[in-house]
Amino acid sequence: MDDTAKAIIRELQLDGRKSYAAIGKAVGLSEAAVRQRVQRLTDAGIMQVVAVTDPLEMGFARQAMIGIKAEGALEPIADELAAMDEIEYVVITAGSFDLLAEVLCESDEQLLKVLSERVRSIKGVKVTETFVYLKLVKQTYSWGVR
């Protein structure tokens, strides 16, 4: 990724609604060239341009992180977790847990069902610990580019 692509990403992280013309002025490209580069970056899976919402305001009354201790291969477990609509984020980790999965649910009942019937039934899952979010203090996706 070249410096111009990074500059485009930086501009979109500051304001995801910024016009291609304004981005072009900031990075020294035409509007059409910015449009093409943004399309290439999204097609390649390098970035997404999305609306970030407050889950509570969108009807998700329960948000939690699930720590998972597992045995065997972790990738198949991660793939099963990632396929669940309620799970928004899955990582394989080093430390106390083998995997972390962030879940968004409309109710405690839905969270219980996801945990009991789906997550804990995945082959290789041995232990789960759920960290229920009480308040979302910070959520940002503007970590920049290197």
PDB file of C-alpha atoms in Angstrom:
ATOM      1  CA  MET A   1       0.000   0.000   0.000  1.00  0.00           C
ATOM      2  CA  ASP A   2       1.464   3.325  -1.035  1.00  0.00           C
ATOM      3  CA  ASP A   3       1.403   6.638   0.830  1.00  0.00           C
ATOM      4  CA  THR A   4      -1.495   7.952  -1.262  1.00  0.00           C
ATOM      5  CA  ALA A   5      -3.716   4.998  -0.350  1.00  0.00           C
ATOM      6  CA  LYS A   6      -2.830   5.543   3.301  1.00  0.00           C
ATOM      7  CA  ALA A   7      -3.696   9.235   2.996  1.00  0.00           C
ATOM      8  CA  ILE A   8      -7.096   8.348   1.506  1.00  0.00           C
ATOM      9  CA  ILE A   9      -7.778   5.954   4.373  1.00  0.00           C
ATOM     10  CA  ARG A  10      -6.726   8.606   6.886  1.00  0.00           C
ATOM     11  CA  GLU A  11      -9.148  11.108   5.324  1.00  0.00           C
ATOM     12  CA  LEU A  12     -12.013   8.610   5.465  1.00  0.00           C
ATOM     13  CA  GLN A  13     -11.231   7.749   9.081  1.00  0.00           C
ATOM     14  CA  LEU A  14     -11.571  11.435   9.944  1.00  0.00           C
ATOM     15  CA  ASP A  15     -14.869  11.716   8.059  1.00  0.00           C
ATOM     16  CA  GLY A  16     -16.358   8.702   6.298  1.00  0.00           C
ATOM     17  CA  ARG A  17     -18.827  10.973   4.488  1.00  0.00           C
ATOM     18  CA  LYS A  18     -16.158  13.208   2.942  1.00  0.00           C
ATOM     19  CA  SER A  19     -16.618  13.585  -0.802  1.00  0.00           C
ATOM     20  CA  TYR A  20     -14.169  12.084  -3.245  1.00  0.00           C
ATOM     21  CA  ALA A  21     -13.509  15.610  -4.556  1.00  0.00           C
ATOM     22  CA  ALA A  22     -12.542  16.847  -1.069  1.00  0.00           C
ATOM     23  CA  ILE A  23     -10.358  13.794  -0.487  1.00  0.00           C
ATOM     24  CA  GLY A  24      -8.746  14.366  -3.871  1.00  0.00           C
ATOM     25  CA  LYS A  25      -7.807  17.941  -2.904  1.00  0.00           C
ATOM     26  CA  ALA A  26      -6.306  16.704   0.364  1.00  0.00           C
ATOM     27  CA  VAL A  27      -4.210  13.960  -1.240  1.00  0.00           C
ATOM     28  CA  GLY A  28      -3.442  15.499  -4.646  1.00  0.00           C
ATOM     29  CA  LEU A  29      -5.618  13.304  -6.886  1.00  0.00           C
ATOM     30  CA  SER A  30      -8.656  13.814  -9.071  1.00  0.00           C
ATOM     31  CA  GLU A  31     -12.113  12.820  -7.835  1.00  0.00           C
ATOM     32  CA  ALA A  32     -12.164   9.911 -10.314  1.00  0.00           C
ATOM     33  CA  ALA A  33      -8.767   8.646  -9.166  1.00  0.00           C
ATOM     34  CA  VAL A  34      -9.889   8.717  -5.514  1.00  0.00           C
ATOM     35  CA  ARG A  35     -13.088   6.852  -6.422  1.00  0.00           C
ATOM     36  CA  GLN A  36     -11.055   4.153  -8.209  1.00  0.00           C
ATOM     37  CA  ARG A  37      -8.604   3.796  -5.327  1.00  0.00           C
ATOM     38  CA  VAL A  38     -11.375   3.577  -2.721  1.00  0.00           C
ATOM     39  CA  GLN A  39     -13.055   0.899  -4.827  1.00  0.00           C
ATOM     40  CA  ARG A  40      -9.795  -1.085  -5.069  1.00  0.00           C
ATOM     41  CA  LEU A  41      -9.218  -0.808  -1.302  1.00  0.00           C
ATOM     42  CA  THR A  42     -12.732  -2.021  -0.511  1.00  0.00           C
ATOM     43  CA  ASP A  43     -12.668  -4.779  -3.146  1.00  0.00           C
ATOM     44  CA  ALA A  44      -9.361  -6.031  -1.710  1.00  0.00           C
ATOM     45  CA  GLY A  45     -10.855  -6.145   1.797  1.00  0.00           C
ATOM     46  CA  ILE A  46      -8.312  -3.628   3.085  1.00  0.00           C
ATOM     47  CA  MET A  47     -11.029  -1.278   4.334  1.00  0.00           C
ATOM     48  CA  GLN A  48     -14.749  -0.806   4.722  1.00  0.00           C
ATOM     49  CA  VAL A  49     -16.692   2.419   4.851  1.00  0.00           C
ATOM     50  CA  VAL A  50     -19.503   1.858   7.359  1.00  0.00           C
ATOM     51  CA  ALA A  51     -21.718   3.704   9.824  1.00  0.00           C
ATOM     52  CA  VAL A  52     -20.651   3.077  13.424  1.00  0.00           C
ATOM     53  CA  THR A  53     -23.627   3.006  15.776  1.00  0.00           C
ATOM     54  CA  ASP A  54     -24.286   2.815  19.499  1.00  0.00           C
ATOM     55  CA  PRO A  55     -25.606  -0.755  19.979  1.00  0.00           C
ATOM     56  CA  LEU A  56     -28.000   0.312  22.758  1.00  0.00           C
ATOM     57  CA  GLU A  57     -29.601   2.910  20.504  1.00  0.00           C
ATOM     58  CA  MET A  58     -30.044   0.230  17.820  1.00  0.00           C
ATOM     59  CA  GLY A  59     -32.015  -2.105  20.097  1.00  0.00           C
ATOM     60  CA  PHE A  60     -29.198  -4.324  21.346  1.00  0.00           C
ATOM     61  CA  ALA A  61     -29.790  -4.245  25.097  1.00  0.00           C
ATOM     62  CA  ARG A  62     -27.044  -6.730  25.858  1.00  0.00           C
ATOM     63  CA  GLN A  63     -23.449  -6.560  24.640  1.00  0.00           C
ATOM     64  CA  ALA A  64     -20.760  -8.876  25.993  1.00  0.00           C
ATOM     65  CA  MET A  65     -17.324 -10.330  25.380  1.00  0.00           C
ATOM     66  CA  ILE A  66     -17.040 -14.100  25.631  1.00  0.00           C
ATOM     67  CA  GLY A  67     -13.676 -15.541  26.611  1.00  0.00           C
ATOM     68  CA  ILE A  68     -13.299 -19.110  25.357  1.00  0.00           C
ATOM     69  CA  LYS A  69     -10.841 -21.806  26.407  1.00  0.00           C
ATOM     70  CA  ALA A  70     -10.643 -24.572  23.844  1.00  0.00           C
ATOM     71  CA  GLU A  71      -8.784 -27.688  22.853  1.00  0.00           C
ATOM     72  CA  GLY A  72      -7.684 -28.757  19.413  1.00  0.00           C
ATOM     73  CA  ALA A  73      -7.524 -26.534  16.348  1.00  0.00           C
ATOM     74  CA  LEU A  74      -8.723 -23.007  17.013  1.00  0.00           C
ATOM     75  CA  GLU A  75      -9.482 -21.900  13.453  1.00  0.00           C
ATOM     76  CA  PRO A  76     -12.550 -24.161  13.011  1.00  0.00           C
ATOM     77  CA  ILE A  77     -13.963 -22.883  16.297  1.00  0.00           C
ATOM     78  CA  ALA A  78     -13.297 -19.280  15.248  1.00  0.00           C
ATOM     79  CA  ASP A  79     -15.009 -19.932  11.911  1.00  0.00           C
ATOM     80  CA  GLU A  80     -18.142 -21.313  13.631  1.00  0.00           C
ATOM     81  CA  LEU A  81     -18.273 -18.334  15.958  1.00  0.00           C
ATOM     82  CA  ALA A  82     -17.809 -15.896  13.068  1.00  0.00           C
ATOM     83  CA  ALA A  83     -20.750 -17.471  11.225  1.00  0.00           C
ATOM     84  CA  MET A  84     -23.170 -16.540  14.029  1.00  0.00           C
ATOM     85  CA  ASP A  85     -25.201 -13.397  13.329  1.00  0.00           C
ATOM     86  CA  GLU A  86     -25.040 -12.262  16.961  1.00  0.00           C
ATOM     87  CA  ILE A  87     -21.240 -12.348  17.061  1.00  0.00           C
ATOM     88  CA  GLU A  88     -19.568  -9.231  15.688  1.00  0.00           C
ATOM     89  CA  TYR A  89     -15.913  -9.820  16.465  1.00  0.00           C
ATOM     90  CA  VAL A  90     -13.766 -12.946  16.838  1.00  0.00           C
ATOM     91  CA  VAL A  91     -10.051 -13.158  17.592  1.00  0.00           C
ATOM     92  CA  ILE A  92      -7.664 -15.983  18.387  1.00  0.00           C
ATOM     93  CA  THR A  93      -5.558 -14.882  21.343  1.00  0.00           C
ATOM     94  CA  ALA A  94      -2.611 -15.760  23.523  1.00  0.00           C
ATOM     95  CA  GLY A  95      -3.138 -15.643  27.267  1.00  0.00           C
ATOM     96  CA  SER A  96      -5.896 -16.823  29.582  1.00  0.00           C
ATOM     97  CA  PHE A  97      -8.339 -17.422  26.725  1.00  0.00           C
ATOM     98  CA  ASP A  98      -7.807 -19.018  23.346  1.00  0.00           C
ATOM     99  CA  LEU A  99     -10.518 -16.950  21.650  1.00  0.00           C
ATOM    100  CA  LEU A 100     -12.525 -13.814  22.318  1.00  0.00           C
ATOM    101  CA  ALA A 101     -15.920 -13.199  20.732  1.00  0.00           C
ATOM    102  CA  GLU A 102     -17.980 -10.037  21.033  1.00  0.00           C
ATOM    103  CA  VAL A 103     -21.720 -10.642  21.004  1.00  0.00           C
ATOM    104  CA  LEU A 104     -24.657  -8.265  20.517  1.00  0.00           C
ATOM    105  CA  CYS A 105     -28.086  -9.441  21.677  1.00  0.00           C
ATOM    106  CA  GLU A 106     -31.495  -7.873  22.032  1.00  0.00           C
ATOM    107  CA  SER A 107     -32.044  -9.407  25.496  1.00  0.00           C
ATOM    108  CA  ASP A 108     -30.506 -11.455  28.272  1.00  0.00           C
ATOM    109  CA  GLU A 109     -32.620 -14.373  27.065  1.00  0.00           C
ATOM    110  CA  GLN A 110     -31.057 -14.185  23.617  1.00  0.00           C
ATOM    111  CA  LEU A 111     -27.565 -13.997  25.160  1.00  0.00           C
ATOM    112  CA  LEU A 112     -28.309 -17.072  27.273  1.00  0.00           C
ATOM    113  CA  LYS A 113     -29.520 -18.959  24.196  1.00  0.00           C
ATOM    114  CA  VAL A 114     -26.422 -18.003  22.171  1.00  0.00           C
ATOM    115  CA  LEU A 115     -24.144 -19.112  25.007  1.00  0.00           C
ATOM    116  CA  SER A 116     -25.946 -22.269  26.065  1.00  0.00           C
ATOM    117  CA  GLU A 117     -27.181 -23.639  22.775  1.00  0.00           C
ATOM    118  CA  ARG A 118     -24.647 -22.418  20.270  1.00  0.00           C
ATOM    119  CA  VAL A 119     -21.253 -21.334  21.628  1.00  0.00           C
ATOM    120  CA  ARG A 120     -20.893 -24.044  24.261  1.00  0.00           C
ATOM    121  CA  SER A 121     -22.022 -26.731  21.810  1.00  0.00           C
ATOM    122  CA  ILE A 122     -19.128 -26.089  19.398  1.00  0.00           C
ATOM    123  CA  LYS A 123     -16.732 -29.024  19.315  1.00  0.00           C
ATOM    124  CA  GLY A 124     -13.532 -28.091  21.144  1.00  0.00           C
ATOM    125  CA  VAL A 125     -15.053 -25.389  23.378  1.00  0.00           C
ATOM    126  CA  LYS A 126     -14.198 -26.330  26.958  1.00  0.00           C
ATOM    127  CA  VAL A 127     -14.807 -23.231  29.096  1.00  0.00           C
ATOM    128  CA  THR A 128     -16.499 -19.899  28.510  1.00  0.00           C
ATOM    129  CA  GLU A 129     -16.491 -16.767  30.618  1.00  0.00           C
ATOM    130  CA  THR A 130     -18.825 -13.931  29.720  1.00  0.00           C
ATOM    131  CA  PHE A 131     -18.044 -10.281  30.408  1.00  0.00           C
ATOM    132  CA  VAL A 132     -21.300  -8.315  30.191  1.00  0.00           C
ATOM    133  CA  TYR A 133     -20.852  -4.688  29.161  1.00  0.00           C
ATOM    134  CA  LEU A 134     -22.494  -2.246  31.572  1.00  0.00           C
ATOM    135  CA  LYS A 135     -21.653   0.934  29.670  1.00  0.00           C
ATOM    136  CA  LEU A 136     -19.994   1.655  26.334  1.00  0.00           C
ATOM    137  CA  VAL A 137     -17.452   4.363  27.146  1.00  0.00           C
ATOM    138  CA  LYS A 138     -15.391   4.490  23.951  1.00  0.00           C
ATOM    139  CA  GLN A 139     -15.774   2.966  20.523  1.00  0.00           C
ATOM    140  CA  THR A 140     -13.564   4.244  17.742  1.00  0.00           C
ATOM    141  CA  TYR A 141     -12.059   2.966  14.539  1.00  0.00           C
ATOM    142  CA  SER A 142      -9.663   5.827  13.856  1.00  0.00           C
ATOM    143  CA  TRP A 143      -6.364   4.174  14.752  1.00  0.00           C
ATOM    144  CA  GLY A 144      -4.736   5.490  11.624  1.00  0.00           C
ATOM    145  CA  VAL A 145      -2.380   3.945   9.110  1.00  0.00           C
ATOM    146  CA  ARG A 146       1.319   3.201   9.125  1.00  0.00           C
TER     147      ARG A 146
END
